[in-house]
Amino acid sequence: MKIFISADMEGTAGVTTWAETEQDKPDYAQFQALMTAEVVAACDGALAAGATEIVIKDAHHTGRNLLVDRLPRQARIIRDWSGHPHSMMFGLDADCAAAIFTGYHDAAGTDSNPLAHSFTGRIVRLTINGGLASEFTVNATTAAFLGVPAAFISGDAGICAAAGKLVPGITAVPVSEGFGPASAALAPAMARALIREGVERALGGTPRHAPLAESWDVELEFANPVEAYRGSFFPGVDYPEARRLRFQRDDWFEVLRVLRFLW
């Protein structure tokens, strides 16, 4: 059984400020270790459920965060960014039995995580077919497009609740909750125990796919009108008003291709 893990950092238990997620800041090493430990816990749960191969995409910021010598021998790690439209899901293929998401955070425009955002700080709101979209929305849809169900997510309470609405039955482990610029989190040891148990339980069940639509209507609102103006020249992208871009595609991969160049 081959399992794919997309690992982010802002939804790791204890992470509260940007300085804890940026490599050039003194606090980073502590929280890098906590991010890695949650991924290892997910791997342990997957192995207990019968996984024989685990593909991990380091999907935070530089793509070079996980302490690779702490990963189990069954793991293969994808670091840095290839430029492929699959982005945070690069390395996922139809041979995977399930996709797992660790350290995930809520979407731009929400208040359940002090670090809530959608892919880049330049975007203040992303909607797909009229609904607020997060990184999980895009990545779980990419998994479904490739025929892979979304089995498990850990992160802040907001993204876990949103994931449950998008993929009913997904196993979700909320490890933190935001209160303005503050957060309340589980002790890391408890978070890891729940992640391990949750992944094992999720893979022992029947994971479900995110829904796929016949067409995709995507809107992006930027913090700076300059970003929207620049993106308005991409083929097939509308510029209805300052700071906002809109496009429609029938093929999900084409959605990813456009987003790759807009943000």
Coordinates of C-alpha atoms in Angstrom, one line a residue:
M1 CA 0.0 0.0 0.0
K2 CA 1.5 3.3 -1.1
I3 CA 0.5 6.4 0.8
F4 CA 1.1 10.1 0.0
I5 CA 1.6 12.8 2.6
S6 CA 1.5 16.5 1.9
A7 CA 3.1 18.2 4.8
D8 CA 2.6 21.9 5.7
M9 CA 3.7 23.8 8.8
E10 CA 1.4 26.6 9.9
G11 CA -1.1 24.0 11.2
T12 CA 1.4 22.2 13.4
A13 CA 0.6 22.1 17.1
G14 CA 2.2 25.1 18.8
V15 CA 2.9 27.2 15.7
T16 CA 1.5 30.7 16.2
T17 CA 3.7 33.3 14.5
W18 CA 5.4 33.6 11.1
A19 CA 8.8 33.8 12.7
E20 CA 8.3 30.2 13.8
T21 CA 7.9 29.0 10.2
E22 CA 10.7 30.9 8.5
Q23 CA 14.2 29.4 8.2
D24 CA 16.1 32.6 8.8
K25 CA 14.4 33.2 12.2
P26 CA 15.8 31.9 15.5
D27 CA 12.6 30.2 16.6
Y28 CA 12.4 28.1 13.4
A29 CA 14.5 25.1 14.4
Q30 CA 12.2 24.2 17.3
F31 CA 9.1 24.3 15.2
Q32 CA 10.8 22.6 12.3
A33 CA 11.4 19.6 14.7
L34 CA 7.7 19.7 15.7
M35 CA 6.6 19.7 12.0
T36 CA 8.9 16.7 11.4
A37 CA 7.6 14.8 14.4
E38 CA 4.0 15.2 13.2
V39 CA 4.9 13.8 9.8
V40 CA 6.8 10.9 11.5
A41 CA 3.7 10.2 13.6
A42 CA 1.6 10.1 10.4
C43 CA 4.1 7.7 8.9
D44 CA 3.9 5.5 11.9
G45 CA 0.2 5.4 11.7
A46 CA 0.3 4.5 8.0
L47 CA 2.9 1.8 8.5
A48 CA 0.7 0.3 11.3
A49 CA -2.2 0.2 8.8
G50 CA -0.1 -1.7 6.3
A51 CA 1.6 0.9 4.2
T52 CA 4.7 -0.4 2.5
E53 CA 5.7 2.9 0.7
I54 CA 5.2 6.5 1.8
V55 CA 5.8 9.5 -0.5
I56 CA 6.1 12.8 1.3
K57 CA 6.0 16.2 -0.2
D58 CA 7.6 18.8 1.9
A59 CA 5.0 21.5 1.1
H60 CA 5.8 24.4 3.3
H61 CA 7.5 27.6 2.0
T62 CA 10.9 26.6 0.7
G63 CA 9.9 22.9 0.4
R64 CA 13.1 22.2 2.5
N65 CA 11.9 21.9 6.1
L66 CA 11.6 18.3 7.2
L67 CA 14.5 16.8 9.1
V68 CA 15.0 13.9 6.6
D69 CA 17.1 11.6 8.8
R70 CA 14.2 11.2 11.2
L71 CA 11.9 9.7 8.5
P72 CA 11.2 6.0 8.4
R73 CA 13.1 3.9 5.8
Q74 CA 9.9 3.3 3.9
A75 CA 9.6 7.0 3.1
R76 CA 10.6 8.9 0.0
I77 CA 10.9 12.7 0.4
I78 CA 10.2 15.3 -2.3
R79 CA 11.9 18.6 -1.4
D80 CA 11.9 22.1 -3.0
W81 CA 9.5 23.1 -5.8
S82 CA 9.6 21.6 -9.3
G83 CA 7.3 24.2 -10.9
H84 CA 4.7 21.5 -11.7
P85 CA 1.1 22.6 -11.4
H86 CA 0.5 19.9 -8.8
S87 CA 2.5 22.1 -6.4
M88 CA 1.9 20.8 -2.9
M89 CA 0.7 17.5 -4.3
F90 CA 3.7 16.9 -6.6
G91 CA 4.7 13.2 -6.5
L92 CA 1.1 12.0 -6.1
D93 CA 0.0 9.4 -8.6
A94 CA -2.9 7.1 -9.2
D95 CA -0.9 4.2 -7.5
C96 CA -1.4 5.8 -4.1
A97 CA -4.2 4.3 -1.9
A98 CA -4.8 7.6 -0.1
A99 CA -3.6 11.1 0.5
I100 CA -2.8 12.4 4.0
F101 CA -2.4 16.1 5.0
T102 CA -0.5 17.3 8.0
G103 CA 0.1 20.7 9.4
Y104 CA -2.6 22.3 7.3
H105 CA -4.2 25.7 8.0
D106 CA -7.4 27.5 7.2
A107 CA -8.0 29.6 4.1
A108 CA -7.3 33.3 3.6
G109 CA -10.1 35.3 5.0
T110 CA -10.8 33.1 8.0
D111 CA -9.8 33.7 11.6
S112 CA -9.3 30.1 12.9
N113 CA -5.5 30.4 12.6
P114 CA -3.3 33.5 13.0
L115 CA -1.4 32.3 9.9
A116 CA -4.4 31.5 7.7
H117 CA -3.7 32.1 4.1
S118 CA -4.2 30.6 0.6
F119 CA -0.9 29.7 -1.0
T120 CA 0.6 33.2 -0.9
G121 CA 0.1 36.3 1.2
R122 CA -0.8 38.2 -1.9
I123 CA -4.2 36.5 -2.1
V124 CA -6.8 37.7 0.4
R125 CA -9.6 35.5 -0.9
L126 CA -9.8 32.5 -3.3
T127 CA -13.2 31.0 -4.3
I128 CA -14.0 28.0 -6.4
N129 CA -17.5 27.6 -7.8
G130 CA -18.7 30.2 -5.3
G131 CA -17.2 28.6 -2.2
L132 CA -14.3 29.8 -0.1
A133 CA -11.3 27.6 -1.1
S134 CA -8.2 26.7 1.0
E135 CA -5.0 24.9 0.1
F136 CA -6.7 21.8 1.2
T137 CA -9.6 22.4 -1.2
V138 CA -7.2 22.7 -4.1
N139 CA -5.0 19.8 -3.0
A140 CA -7.8 17.3 -2.1
T141 CA -9.4 18.1 -5.5
T142 CA -6.1 17.4 -7.2
A143 CA -6.0 14.1 -5.4
A144 CA -9.5 13.3 -6.5
F145 CA -8.6 14.3 -10.1
L146 CA -5.9 11.6 -10.0
G147 CA -8.3 9.1 -8.5
V148 CA -6.9 9.2 -4.9
P149 CA -9.1 9.7 -1.9
A150 CA -8.4 12.1 0.9
A151 CA -8.1 10.0 4.1
F152 CA -6.8 12.2 6.9
I153 CA -6.0 15.8 7.8
S154 CA -4.4 17.5 10.9
G155 CA -4.1 21.2 11.5
D156 CA -6.2 24.0 13.0
A157 CA -9.8 23.5 14.0
G158 CA -11.0 25.6 11.1
I159 CA -9.4 23.7 8.3
C160 CA -10.4 20.4 9.9
A161 CA -14.1 21.5 10.0
A162 CA -13.9 22.7 6.4
A163 CA -12.3 19.4 5.3
G164 CA -15.1 17.5 6.9
K165 CA -17.6 19.5 4.8
L166 CA -15.7 19.0 1.6
V167 CA -14.9 15.3 2.2
P168 CA -17.5 13.9 4.5
G169 CA -16.0 11.1 6.6
I170 CA -12.4 12.3 6.4
T171 CA -10.6 11.6 9.6
A172 CA -9.6 15.0 11.0
V173 CA -7.4 15.8 14.0
P174 CA -7.6 19.5 15.1
V175 CA -4.4 20.3 17.1
S176 CA -4.9 24.1 17.5
E177 CA -7.4 26.9 17.4
G178 CA -6.8 30.6 16.6
F179 CA -7.9 33.6 18.7
G180 CA -6.9 36.7 16.7
P181 CA -3.1 36.7 16.8
A182 CA -3.0 34.0 19.5
S183 CA -3.5 30.3 19.4
A184 CA -4.4 27.4 21.8
A185 CA -2.8 24.1 20.9
L186 CA -2.5 20.6 22.2
A187 CA 0.7 19.6 23.7
P188 CA 2.9 18.3 20.9
A189 CA 3.1 14.8 22.4
M190 CA -0.7 14.6 22.5
A191 CA -1.0 15.9 18.9
R192 CA 1.4 13.3 17.7
A193 CA -0.4 10.5 19.5
L194 CA -3.7 11.5 18.0
I195 CA -2.2 11.9 14.5
R196 CA -0.7 8.4 14.6
E197 CA -3.9 6.9 15.8
G198 CA -6.0 8.9 13.4
V199 CA -4.0 7.9 10.3
E200 CA -4.1 4.2 11.2
R201 CA -7.8 4.4 11.7
A202 CA -8.4 6.4 8.5
L203 CA -6.5 3.9 6.4
G204 CA -8.3 1.0 7.9
G205 CA -11.6 2.5 6.6
T206 CA -12.9 3.5 3.2
P207 CA -11.6 7.0 2.4
R208 CA -13.7 9.3 0.2
H209 CA -12.8 11.5 -2.7
A210 CA -13.3 15.3 -2.8
P211 CA -16.1 16.1 -5.3
L212 CA -15.3 16.8 -8.9
A213 CA -17.4 19.3 -10.9
E214 CA -18.0 19.5 -14.6
S215 CA -16.5 22.9 -14.7
W216 CA -14.6 25.3 -12.4
D217 CA -15.3 28.9 -11.9
V218 CA -12.4 30.4 -10.0
E219 CA -12.0 33.9 -8.5
L220 CA -8.9 35.4 -6.9
E221 CA -8.8 38.6 -4.9
F222 CA -5.4 40.1 -4.4
A223 CA -4.2 42.4 -1.6
N224 CA -2.5 44.6 -4.2
P225 CA -4.2 45.7 -7.5
V226 CA -0.8 45.5 -9.2
E227 CA -0.8 41.7 -8.9
A228 CA -4.3 41.4 -10.4
Y229 CA -3.4 43.8 -13.3
R230 CA -0.4 41.7 -14.1
G231 CA -2.3 38.4 -14.0
S232 CA -5.1 39.9 -16.2
F233 CA -3.0 39.3 -19.3
F234 CA -3.0 35.6 -18.9
P235 CA -5.1 34.0 -21.7
G236 CA -8.7 33.4 -20.7
V237 CA -8.5 35.4 -17.5
D238 CA -11.1 38.1 -16.8
Y239 CA -10.4 41.3 -14.8
P240 CA -13.8 42.4 -13.6
E241 CA -12.5 45.0 -11.1
A242 CA -9.4 46.2 -9.3
R243 CA -7.7 43.4 -7.3
R244 CA -10.0 40.6 -8.7
L245 CA -9.4 38.1 -11.4
R246 CA -11.8 35.4 -12.6
F247 CA -11.5 32.4 -15.0
Q248 CA -13.4 29.3 -15.9
R249 CA -12.1 25.9 -17.1
D250 CA -13.6 22.5 -17.7
D251 CA -10.5 20.6 -16.9
W252 CA -9.1 20.6 -13.3
F253 CA -5.5 20.4 -14.5
E254 CA -6.1 23.5 -16.6
V255 CA -7.3 25.3 -13.4
L256 CA -4.0 24.3 -11.7
R257 CA -2.0 25.4 -14.7
V258 CA -3.6 28.9 -14.6
L259 CA -3.2 29.2 -10.8
R260 CA 0.5 28.2 -11.2
F261 CA 1.1 31.4 -13.2
L262 CA -1.3 33.7 -11.4
W263 CA 0.1 33.3 -7.9

